[in-house]
XYZ file of C-alpha atoms in Angstrom:
645
model
C 8.810 -15.378 -8.776
C 6.396 -13.832 -6.296
C 5.293 -10.259 -6.410
C 3.452 -7.905 -4.133
C -0.296 -7.728 -4.251
C -3.077 -5.894 -2.407
C -5.062 -8.594 -0.715
C -8.835 -8.321 -0.893
C -10.753 -6.398 -3.486
C -9.923 -2.960 -4.829
C -12.439 -0.781 -3.075
C -11.719 2.167 -5.364
C -13.636 0.297 -8.042
C -16.815 0.451 -6.005
C -17.080 4.175 -5.251
C -20.607 4.354 -6.668
C -22.020 2.165 -3.931
C -23.302 3.452 -0.585
C -21.689 1.750 2.409
C -23.460 3.939 4.993
C -26.043 1.475 6.187
C -27.395 -0.005 9.379
C -27.508 -3.661 10.212
C -31.144 -3.910 9.304
C -30.925 -2.027 6.023
C -31.529 -3.829 2.803
C -28.816 -3.268 0.217
C -29.844 -3.455 -3.382
C -27.789 -5.619 -5.688
C -26.373 -3.982 -8.836
C -28.876 -5.854 -10.969
C -31.879 -6.859 -8.836
C -33.880 -9.813 -9.984
C -37.442 -10.775 -9.302
C -37.789 -13.381 -6.613
C -39.228 -16.705 -7.564
C -40.414 -19.572 -5.548
C -37.073 -21.297 -5.996
C -35.103 -18.341 -4.544
C -34.926 -19.316 -0.875
C -32.401 -18.025 1.598
C -29.881 -20.831 2.103
C -27.613 -20.660 5.120
C -25.090 -22.822 6.927
C -24.426 -22.761 10.638
C -20.914 -22.186 11.985
C -19.863 -25.142 14.213
C -17.974 -22.751 16.551
C -20.163 -19.679 17.109
C -23.400 -21.110 15.573
C -23.823 -17.986 13.427
C -25.973 -18.538 10.325
C -23.896 -17.620 7.271
C -25.017 -17.147 3.693
C -24.636 -20.184 1.422
C -22.033 -18.355 -0.722
C -19.713 -17.769 2.278
C -16.826 -20.242 2.628
C -15.697 -18.836 5.985
C -17.725 -17.689 8.957
C -18.440 -13.973 8.816
C -18.061 -13.663 12.628
C -15.276 -15.955 13.835
C -13.566 -16.698 10.514
C -13.668 -20.501 10.766
C -13.515 -22.017 7.296
C -16.527 -24.007 6.228
C -15.761 -27.711 6.324
C -17.623 -28.519 3.107
C -18.678 -26.426 0.134
C -20.481 -28.191 -2.696
C -18.283 -28.397 -5.762
C -15.338 -26.698 -4.037
C -13.863 -28.820 -1.241
C -13.752 -32.487 -0.457
C -14.704 -33.396 3.093
C -11.874 -35.813 3.793
C -9.297 -36.164 6.513
C -6.675 -34.203 4.609
C -8.990 -31.238 4.245
C -10.059 -31.387 7.859
C -6.451 -31.396 9.059
C -5.623 -28.477 6.820
C -8.666 -26.547 8.090
C -7.600 -27.087 11.688
C -4.012 -26.018 11.023
C -4.901 -22.893 9.065
C -8.144 -21.696 10.658
C -6.388 -19.694 13.365
C -4.484 -17.507 10.900
C -7.508 -17.032 8.675
C -9.644 -16.188 11.681
C -7.227 -13.502 12.829
C -7.333 -11.712 9.490
C -11.123 -11.863 9.168
C -11.990 -10.998 12.759
C -9.851 -7.872 12.471
C -12.116 -6.702 9.674
C -15.250 -7.408 11.711
C -13.977 -5.444 14.682
C -13.086 -2.442 12.582
C -16.562 -2.123 11.088
C -18.716 -3.304 14.026
C -21.336 -4.168 11.431
C -22.121 -7.352 9.590
C -24.954 -8.708 7.536
C -25.290 -12.023 5.793
C -27.311 -10.369 3.045
C -24.414 -8.094 1.976
C -22.180 -9.450 -0.809
C -18.571 -9.880 0.233
C -17.283 -7.707 -2.556
C -19.253 -4.735 -1.156
C -18.432 -5.016 2.538
C -16.367 -1.964 3.436
C -13.241 -1.980 5.592
C -12.993 1.468 7.234
C -9.428 2.556 7.872
C -7.920 0.020 5.511
C -6.905 1.202 2.033
C -5.810 -0.749 -0.974
C -2.121 -0.187 -0.244
C -2.185 -1.976 3.173
C -1.495 -5.662 3.490
C -2.798 -8.224 5.931
C 0.021 -9.222 8.247
C -1.835 -11.917 10.155
C -1.852 -14.533 7.449
C -3.370 -14.127 4.043
C -5.435 -16.690 2.231
C -4.431 -17.260 -1.389
C -7.506 -17.671 -3.567
C -8.641 -19.202 -6.794
C -9.306 -17.260 -9.984
C -12.497 -15.276 -10.351
C -13.896 -17.546 -13.028
C -13.820 -20.421 -10.538
C -15.855 -18.645 -7.836
C -19.374 -19.948 -7.456
C -22.076 -18.404 -9.620
C -24.005 -17.134 -6.621
C -21.038 -15.089 -5.414
C -19.923 -13.737 -8.775
C -23.428 -12.620 -9.699
C -23.423 -10.202 -6.750
C -19.926 -8.881 -7.388
C -19.776 -5.328 -8.773
C -17.477 -5.005 -11.754
C -14.696 -2.437 -12.209
C -15.953 0.735 -13.850
C -13.008 2.085 -15.782
C -9.722 0.569 -16.866
C -8.269 3.771 -18.259
C -7.263 5.299 -14.911
C -3.898 3.747 -14.131
C -3.217 0.066 -13.778
C -4.911 -0.240 -10.381
C -6.924 -3.424 -10.174
C -7.862 -6.138 -7.770
C -4.912 -8.028 -6.360
C -3.311 -10.414 -8.777
C -1.631 -13.716 -8.071
C -0.085 -14.587 -11.424
C -3.287 -13.395 -13.036
C -5.535 -14.649 -10.209
C -7.666 -12.369 -8.038
C -7.368 -12.482 -4.259
C -10.236 -12.342 -1.800
C -11.668 -14.099 1.251
C -12.979 -17.027 -0.751
C -9.996 -19.354 -0.672
C -8.751 -22.512 -2.267
C -7.155 -24.681 0.401
C -4.453 -25.979 -1.878
C -3.431 -22.439 -2.809
C -3.407 -21.498 0.848
C -1.010 -24.273 1.755
C 1.339 -23.239 -1.042
C 1.189 -19.627 0.105
C 2.127 -20.584 3.647
C 5.053 -22.662 2.455
C 6.458 -19.765 0.479
C 6.906 -17.770 3.670
C 6.022 -14.448 2.074
C 2.376 -13.515 2.067
C 2.890 -9.996 0.706
C 3.950 -11.160 -2.761
C 1.960 -12.902 -5.439
C 3.264 -15.634 -7.694
C 4.084 -14.634 -11.267
C 4.921 -18.050 -12.614
C 1.672 -18.239 -14.536
C 1.171 -14.826 -16.128
C -2.050 -13.903 -17.854
C -2.268 -14.246 -21.585
C -1.914 -10.888 -23.317
C -4.613 -11.962 -25.783
C -7.239 -10.591 -23.369
C -5.510 -7.223 -22.981
C -7.356 -4.144 -24.223
C -5.226 -0.968 -24.514
C -6.614 2.455 -23.729
C -6.891 5.058 -26.463
C -4.036 7.202 -25.157
C -1.658 4.237 -25.478
C -2.042 4.132 -29.253
C -0.189 6.716 -31.375
C -2.280 9.506 -32.824
C -2.251 9.510 -36.628
C -2.337 13.305 -36.557
C 1.053 13.397 -34.831
C 3.705 14.369 -37.349
C 6.736 13.780 -35.135
C 9.791 11.881 -36.265
C 9.760 8.113 -35.908
C 12.314 6.826 -33.421
C 15.061 4.558 -34.765
C 17.405 2.731 -32.389
C 20.672 2.428 -34.299
C 23.505 0.267 -32.939
C 27.068 1.159 -33.992
C 29.108 -2.071 -33.899
C 32.384 -3.397 -35.233
C 35.932 -4.420 -34.395
C 37.961 -2.432 -31.859
C 39.642 0.693 -33.317
C 37.481 0.672 -36.438
C 36.370 4.244 -35.683
C 32.876 3.679 -34.242
C 32.993 6.437 -31.609
C 34.682 8.882 -33.980
C 31.966 8.216 -36.573
C 29.221 8.682 -33.970
C 30.770 11.881 -32.625
C 31.169 13.313 -36.112
C 27.496 12.603 -36.907
C 26.413 14.323 -33.681
C 28.556 17.363 -34.465
C 27.358 17.654 -38.063
C 23.713 17.330 -36.985
C 24.092 20.123 -34.424
C 23.909 17.978 -31.277
C 27.438 19.001 -30.311
C 28.159 22.722 -30.417
C 31.365 24.197 -31.799
C 32.299 25.322 -28.297
C 31.968 21.777 -26.927
C 33.918 20.407 -29.885
C 36.724 22.869 -29.264
C 36.851 21.701 -25.649
C 37.160 18.039 -26.706
C 39.909 18.871 -29.201
C 41.881 20.764 -26.589
C 41.588 17.994 -23.990
C 42.554 15.313 -26.515
C 45.668 17.218 -27.657
C 46.805 17.690 -24.058
C 46.895 13.896 -23.682
C 48.543 13.387 -27.055
C 45.382 11.923 -28.639
C 44.275 14.652 -30.998
C 42.544 12.228 -33.372
C 40.269 11.058 -30.536
C 38.475 14.399 -30.177
C 35.174 13.272 -31.756
C 35.274 9.961 -29.885
C 35.502 11.835 -26.578
C 32.040 13.233 -27.194
C 30.782 9.735 -26.320
C 33.672 8.206 -24.341
C 33.327 10.426 -21.288
C 34.836 8.343 -18.478
C 38.520 8.919 -17.563
C 39.314 5.227 -18.028
C 37.820 5.128 -21.520
C 39.756 8.223 -22.545
C 42.998 6.967 -21.047
C 42.773 3.569 -22.731
C 41.336 4.990 -25.940
C 38.542 2.396 -26.180
C 34.803 2.333 -25.532
C 33.894 0.183 -22.527
C 30.143 0.689 -22.157
C 27.334 1.437 -24.587
C 27.045 5.209 -25.001
C 23.618 6.612 -25.901
C 23.205 9.804 -27.937
C 20.571 11.352 -30.200
C 20.309 13.233 -33.469
C 17.571 13.935 -36.008
C 17.562 13.078 -39.692
C 14.879 14.004 -42.199
C 12.865 10.894 -41.376
C 13.986 9.600 -37.988
C 14.790 10.611 -34.451
C 17.924 8.453 -34.256
C 19.055 6.938 -30.954
C 22.747 6.112 -31.356
C 23.938 3.067 -29.377
C 27.724 3.302 -29.605
C 28.884 -0.192 -28.631
C 32.313 -1.286 -27.364
C 34.417 -3.246 -29.842
C 36.979 -4.776 -27.522
C 36.526 -8.487 -26.847
C 36.555 -7.926 -23.074
C 33.413 -5.818 -23.283
C 31.249 -7.941 -25.581
C 28.807 -8.598 -22.677
C 28.279 -4.817 -22.458
C 27.747 -4.721 -26.199
C 25.110 -7.462 -25.913
C 23.307 -5.629 -23.107
C 23.129 -2.351 -25.004
C 22.722 -3.433 -28.602
C 19.738 -5.684 -27.869
C 17.668 -2.482 -28.122
C 18.661 -1.980 -31.772
C 16.188 -1.698 -34.638
C 18.982 -1.469 -37.221
C 22.770 -1.365 -37.141
C 25.828 0.228 -38.699
C 28.680 -2.280 -38.977
C 31.857 -0.174 -39.054
C 34.785 -1.706 -40.973
C 38.400 -0.577 -40.806
C 39.520 -0.354 -44.446
C 43.206 0.053 -43.593
C 45.659 -2.686 -44.574
C 45.576 -5.231 -41.770
C 42.642 -3.575 -39.998
C 39.931 -5.364 -41.938
C 41.820 -8.664 -41.748
C 42.151 -8.387 -37.951
C 38.398 -7.913 -37.566
C 37.642 -10.900 -39.785
C 40.098 -13.149 -37.951
C 38.726 -15.890 -35.718
C 39.542 -13.683 -32.708
C 38.157 -10.500 -34.295
C 34.925 -8.818 -33.278
C 33.649 -8.038 -36.787
C 32.468 -11.617 -37.165
C 31.136 -11.905 -33.609
C 29.304 -8.582 -33.727
C 27.687 -9.429 -37.057
C 26.479 -12.753 -35.662
C 25.128 -11.115 -32.525
C 23.359 -8.310 -34.353
C 21.557 -10.819 -36.556
C 20.581 -12.902 -33.528
C 19.118 -9.734 -31.944
C 16.583 -9.820 -34.766
C 18.205 -6.977 -36.735
C 17.923 -7.620 -40.465
C 18.687 -4.120 -41.805
C 22.362 -3.214 -41.704
C 24.594 -0.507 -43.123
C 28.209 -1.530 -43.720
C 30.260 1.649 -43.234
C 33.720 1.018 -44.699
C 35.620 3.606 -42.666
C 39.176 4.955 -42.917
C 39.070 4.917 -46.711
C 41.516 7.839 -46.602
C 44.205 5.428 -45.326
C 44.006 3.462 -48.619
C 43.681 6.528 -50.861
C 39.958 5.791 -51.391
C 40.869 2.718 -53.423
C 37.952 1.133 -55.276
C 39.794 -2.199 -55.392
C 40.110 -2.249 -51.607
C 36.424 -1.435 -51.199
C 35.432 -4.212 -53.631
C 37.677 -6.745 -51.864
C 36.090 -5.951 -48.503
C 32.618 -6.168 -50.036
C 33.299 -9.566 -51.572
C 34.767 -11.203 -48.447
C 32.449 -9.626 -45.891
C 29.377 -10.008 -48.109
C 29.833 -13.773 -48.214
C 30.057 -13.902 -44.419
C 26.992 -11.682 -43.902
C 24.930 -13.940 -46.157
C 26.000 -16.918 -44.042
C 24.720 -15.005 -40.976
C 21.285 -14.660 -42.576
C 21.419 -11.089 -43.902
C 19.739 -10.511 -47.255
C 21.639 -8.578 -49.913
C 18.638 -6.295 -50.473
C 18.745 -5.154 -46.828
C 22.495 -4.494 -46.683
C 23.869 -1.085 -47.731
C 27.577 -0.499 -48.478
C 28.948 3.000 -47.816
C 32.651 3.961 -48.275
C 33.556 6.913 -46.043
C 36.110 8.635 -43.863
C 34.875 9.903 -40.495
C 38.053 11.871 -39.755
C 37.974 13.732 -43.088
C 34.163 14.032 -43.165
C 33.767 12.273 -46.495
C 30.397 10.765 -47.457
C 28.743 11.244 -44.050
C 25.972 13.838 -44.379
C 26.646 14.898 -47.958
C 28.100 13.493 -51.159
C 31.910 13.102 -51.065
C 33.963 16.120 -52.055
C 37.230 14.243 -52.523
C 37.624 13.420 -56.191
C 39.385 10.167 -55.363
C 36.099 8.857 -53.955
C 33.548 10.740 -56.042
C 35.205 9.579 -59.264
C 33.980 5.999 -58.826
C 31.308 6.072 -56.063
C 27.910 7.557 -56.942
C 25.699 5.959 -54.291
C 24.075 7.232 -51.112
C 25.925 8.989 -48.323
C 25.589 7.692 -44.758
C 22.776 9.954 -43.512
C 20.775 9.231 -46.653
C 21.273 5.490 -46.104
C 19.932 5.860 -42.546
C 16.780 7.533 -43.864
C 16.323 4.701 -46.367
C 15.920 2.157 -43.538
C 12.392 0.826 -43.130
C 10.606 1.552 -39.824
C 9.711 -1.420 -37.649
C 6.254 -2.340 -36.413
C 5.718 -1.571 -32.744
C 3.610 -3.490 -30.229
C 1.501 -0.552 -29.047
C -1.540 -2.707 -28.296
C 0.213 -5.198 -26.005
C 0.741 -4.936 -22.227
C 3.624 -2.864 -20.933
C 7.053 -4.473 -21.242
C 10.342 -2.637 -20.659
C 13.600 -4.505 -19.963
C 15.746 -2.423 -17.611
C 19.108 -1.519 -19.115
C 20.416 0.746 -16.369
C 19.341 2.062 -12.959
C 19.979 5.519 -11.490
C 19.350 5.982 -7.770
C 18.931 9.285 -5.934
C 19.535 8.859 -2.216
C 18.711 12.506 -1.444
C 15.267 12.383 -3.076
C 14.596 8.743 -2.269
C 13.812 7.950 -5.891
C 15.015 5.379 -8.366
C 15.004 5.657 -12.160
C 14.998 2.770 -14.634
C 16.362 3.247 -18.146
C 15.533 1.114 -21.158
C 13.581 0.664 -24.341
C 9.825 0.128 -24.280
C 9.336 -3.130 -26.153
C 5.549 -3.080 -25.836
C 2.743 -0.978 -24.415
C 2.917 2.600 -23.175
C 3.690 4.636 -20.064
C 2.635 7.911 -18.518
C 2.911 9.586 -15.129
C 0.790 8.129 -12.347
C 0.604 4.589 -13.704
C 1.253 1.581 -11.516
C 4.016 -0.683 -12.815
C 5.240 -4.064 -11.669
C 8.996 -4.506 -11.291
C 10.171 -8.034 -11.908
C 11.715 -10.282 -10.698
C 11.336 -8.593 -7.278
C 7.554 -8.351 -7.654
C 7.313 -4.841 -6.196
C 4.722 -2.367 -7.476
C 5.709 1.270 -7.965
C 4.214 4.413 -9.440
C 5.611 6.278 -12.426
C 6.567 9.746 -11.215
C 8.100 11.232 -14.368
C 9.239 10.155 -17.835
C 12.266 11.420 -19.724
C 13.052 10.917 -23.389
C 16.209 12.397 -24.855
C 16.845 14.106 -21.477
C 13.516 15.947 -21.821
C 10.383 15.442 -19.720
C 7.648 13.799 -21.784
C 3.986 13.085 -21.045
C 3.664 9.703 -22.776
C 6.151 7.068 -23.917
C 5.198 4.290 -26.301
C 6.710 1.100 -27.683
C 10.046 1.767 -29.364
C 10.972 4.755 -27.179
C 14.139 4.826 -25.088
C 13.086 6.374 -21.803
C 14.138 6.992 -18.234
C 11.297 6.129 -15.855
C 11.396 7.738 -12.405
C 9.611 5.525 -9.866
C 8.280 6.244 -6.400
C 6.790 4.120 -3.660
C 9.290 1.329 -4.215
C 12.495 0.091 -2.613
C 15.374 1.099 -4.883
C 17.297 -2.084 -4.073
C 14.613 -4.115 -5.848
C 15.062 -2.266 -9.144
C 18.068 -3.613 -11.005
C 19.515 -3.865 -14.490
C 18.284 -7.063 -16.102
C 14.841 -6.695 -14.559
C 11.642 -5.813 -16.395
C 8.917 -3.214 -15.905
C 5.567 -4.699 -16.823
C 1.804 -4.343 -16.432
C 0.664 -5.368 -12.916
C -2.029 -7.612 -14.395
C 0.333 -9.204 -16.920
C 3.591 -10.075 -15.125
C 6.478 -11.396 -17.145
C 7.558 -14.971 -16.474
C 10.471 -15.562 -14.102
C 12.356 -18.853 -14.189
C 15.790 -20.456 -14.143
C 15.206 -23.558 -16.243
C 14.715 -23.194 -19.991
C 14.509 -25.179 -23.169
C 16.444 -23.472 -25.967
C 16.773 -23.894 -29.691
C 20.357 -22.885 -30.408
C 22.812 -22.524 -33.251
C 26.378 -23.349 -32.246
C 28.782 -20.823 -33.777
C 32.125 -21.565 -35.368
C 33.877 -19.817 -32.460
C 33.433 -22.975 -30.392
C 36.714 -24.744 -29.587
C 35.487 -27.223 -26.968
C 32.322 -29.299 -27.677
C 29.250 -28.568 -25.567
C 28.331 -31.536 -23.386
C 25.925 -32.143 -20.523
C 27.312 -30.267 -17.540
C 29.084 -27.578 -19.567
C 29.306 -24.306 -17.638
C 28.257 -21.272 -19.700
C 27.226 -17.632 -19.374
C 23.545 -17.142 -20.169
C 22.626 -13.729 -21.646
C 19.049 -12.627 -22.286
C 18.121 -8.958 -22.953
C 20.033 -7.065 -20.209
C 20.344 -10.013 -17.799
C 23.324 -12.296 -17.341
C 23.441 -15.448 -15.256
C 25.708 -18.484 -14.861
C 24.171 -21.548 -16.480
C 24.729 -25.259 -16.925
C 23.631 -27.541 -19.750
C 21.440 -30.207 -18.134
C 20.154 -31.962 -21.236
C 20.874 -32.170 -24.966
C 17.558 -33.242 -26.422
C 18.268 -33.451 -30.139
C 20.267 -32.182 -33.097
C 18.289 -30.504 -35.884
C 18.808 -30.613 -39.616
C 19.975 -27.084 -40.571
C 17.957 -27.104 -43.802
C 14.651 -28.644 -42.737
C 14.698 -27.955 -38.980
C 13.608 -31.538 -38.263
C 15.244 -33.791 -35.703
C 18.195 -35.612 -37.210
C 19.568 -37.205 -34.046
C 18.139 -37.661 -30.568
C 20.121 -37.340 -27.335
C 23.577 -36.685 -28.842
C 26.571 -36.857 -26.548
C 27.904 -33.425 -27.533
C 27.437 -30.426 -29.795
C 30.074 -29.080 -32.166
C 30.423 -25.995 -34.365
C 27.642 -25.043 -36.792
C 25.125 -27.501 -35.326
C 21.511 -26.615 -34.493
C 20.065 -28.305 -31.449
C 17.436 -28.325 -28.723
C 18.949 -28.175 -25.236
C 17.919 -27.513 -21.651
C 19.865 -25.143 -19.402
C 19.578 -24.516 -15.684
C 20.569 -21.114 -14.291
C 22.053 -20.311 -10.907
C 19.474 -17.572 -10.414
C 16.094 -16.670 -11.921
C 15.754 -14.233 -14.832
C 12.825 -12.580 -16.570
C 12.098 -14.250 -19.891
C 9.329 -15.199 -22.287
C 8.967 -17.799 -24.974
C 10.122 -16.416 -28.306
C 6.687 -16.906 -29.866
C 5.153 -14.654 -27.191
C 7.801 -11.935 -27.007
C 10.831 -11.784 -29.251
C 12.708 -9.213 -27.185
C 12.594 -11.427 -24.073
C 12.926 -14.699 -25.982
C 16.410 -14.367 -27.495
C 19.297 -15.965 -25.608
C 23.071 -16.084 -26.007
C 25.566 -18.543 -24.551
C 29.161 -17.498 -23.918
C 32.259 -19.144 -22.463
C 35.935 -18.256 -22.231
C 35.248 -14.749 -23.537
C 33.518 -15.945 -26.725
C 29.920 -16.261 -27.873
C 29.550 -19.965 -28.640
C 25.814 -20.222 -29.341
C 22.790 -18.051 -30.091
C 19.200 -19.147 -29.850
C 15.647 -18.628 -28.699
C 13.592 -19.721 -25.701
C 11.183 -22.414 -26.851
C 9.862 -23.413 -23.445
C 9.999 -22.141 -19.874
C 10.347 -25.079 -17.516
C 8.935 -24.383 -14.071
C 10.863 -25.531 -11.050
C 9.536 -28.689 -9.445
C 9.851 -27.292 -5.928
């Protein structure tokens, strides 16, 4: 997808150079060299105005006519000549405007240093812009005179980027023809993003070892509907002091008035009238509390089957998860049924990359804190979790009762539970989770989970989790897939203004200088020099789940989910079936896919989404396929296939 760029060079990078010269003045190069006998002034004469241009110029400095032949750059054939004739008028208009504004020109002045009075880096050429080749392809004579940027630490402002390619007057004719066909000269292509291997973070982006703040932990609360997820979350917030006694009294009073007294703690998170009326969570609620070791971000996910897409969108941010189980007779069995969400949520959480999980066996008071019931649940669910890929050493089992406050933030006081259970309580189990490694040293990457627009202030705010890099006020950010560039106005973490946000933080980023309609959930904030890939044709490595009732064939219509984006998709090719043990191809071009098969397939989407190959970015490389209200396959992006248009 294209994105906006500032055409020409970034003149802010050249503030140390003096542009106040006369036509006859000699301008010193940044690194002057001694002249030798071989250093002769080489010029070429413009066929239109007969002006003698420097050898490094590919277009006339006066009239803008493109040079018909440049050694090593263009081929002097009929195709090139026709293209020059068809495009020279637009190129001439843009270049002559620059000449008129300065009234000064000199063939001895390098292009990168020629000033453009009255034109700043934020303005765009409206008369036709020439798309150019990358800087490493520019001739040696030109690049040797080009001043280099002085400091990378001040914002993300740089020379214009076209998918990692700089833009200037030196043009590649092929690129120019493609730019004209696109019909939008103010946006730069992001189909070929720069490799992050060349990225060098600034010092402020890396966490200071002297900082003794709590490590952030994004904790997803998942499980079958009515297992007590919101009640458990609300109770934890109240016990940790995040909900005052006055607020709790208000929730209790409101719940009793509607005949739902047991829902009081859940109402701390289920705030919408519809959620309270139906008694179920419909969207992912975000709340915070502090433990001894972590600043915990609670992601209370909906359990109803109709809102699994919302659960996917919110829980993709999780570092670890609490799988809440209803221990009541019939409750556990309903969640483990083929139509239950305990199985689906466990599968999804594992496919999100979460390998640390706490199994909270809730409502133990309904079975008199029976050890036999707890052991039965552990045996049946443990077998299923192992089949999902969870390791026993990373799974914690906690019997508790959220309503009666047993085994949450302290050891159980009820003798029926304390008589046989001597393990950790829930808050202690959360502190025992291992912190994840963060990508602080990689370019900025933040999938947008939600968008808040303020029409009165003309601002737009993007909410999400920083997967890589860092942010602070004043930085330029690229919003994909729209390609617009905005400036970070303020940052909020836990509803508090913060100076810096780093990888792993859940933040609200207030943007300015950007059209709010181009910022949407499912998009991505990224570094202007390192745009995320945008495509609608992917190769996936998938595992077909046992929820599948109808085989997947070529042409099957599915829902494609990736981070916070959702798009209609179609299977266009089934490449091969893989051996589940070895991962090698066991059958090529099968006619269909059935349950529990691993395969390589190609899918085509109705619209483009932001994505990366899994090997480059795990957060933007995990995909989920759903149909008929069920998740039928989970997988990873192995290849981004560019459109042939």
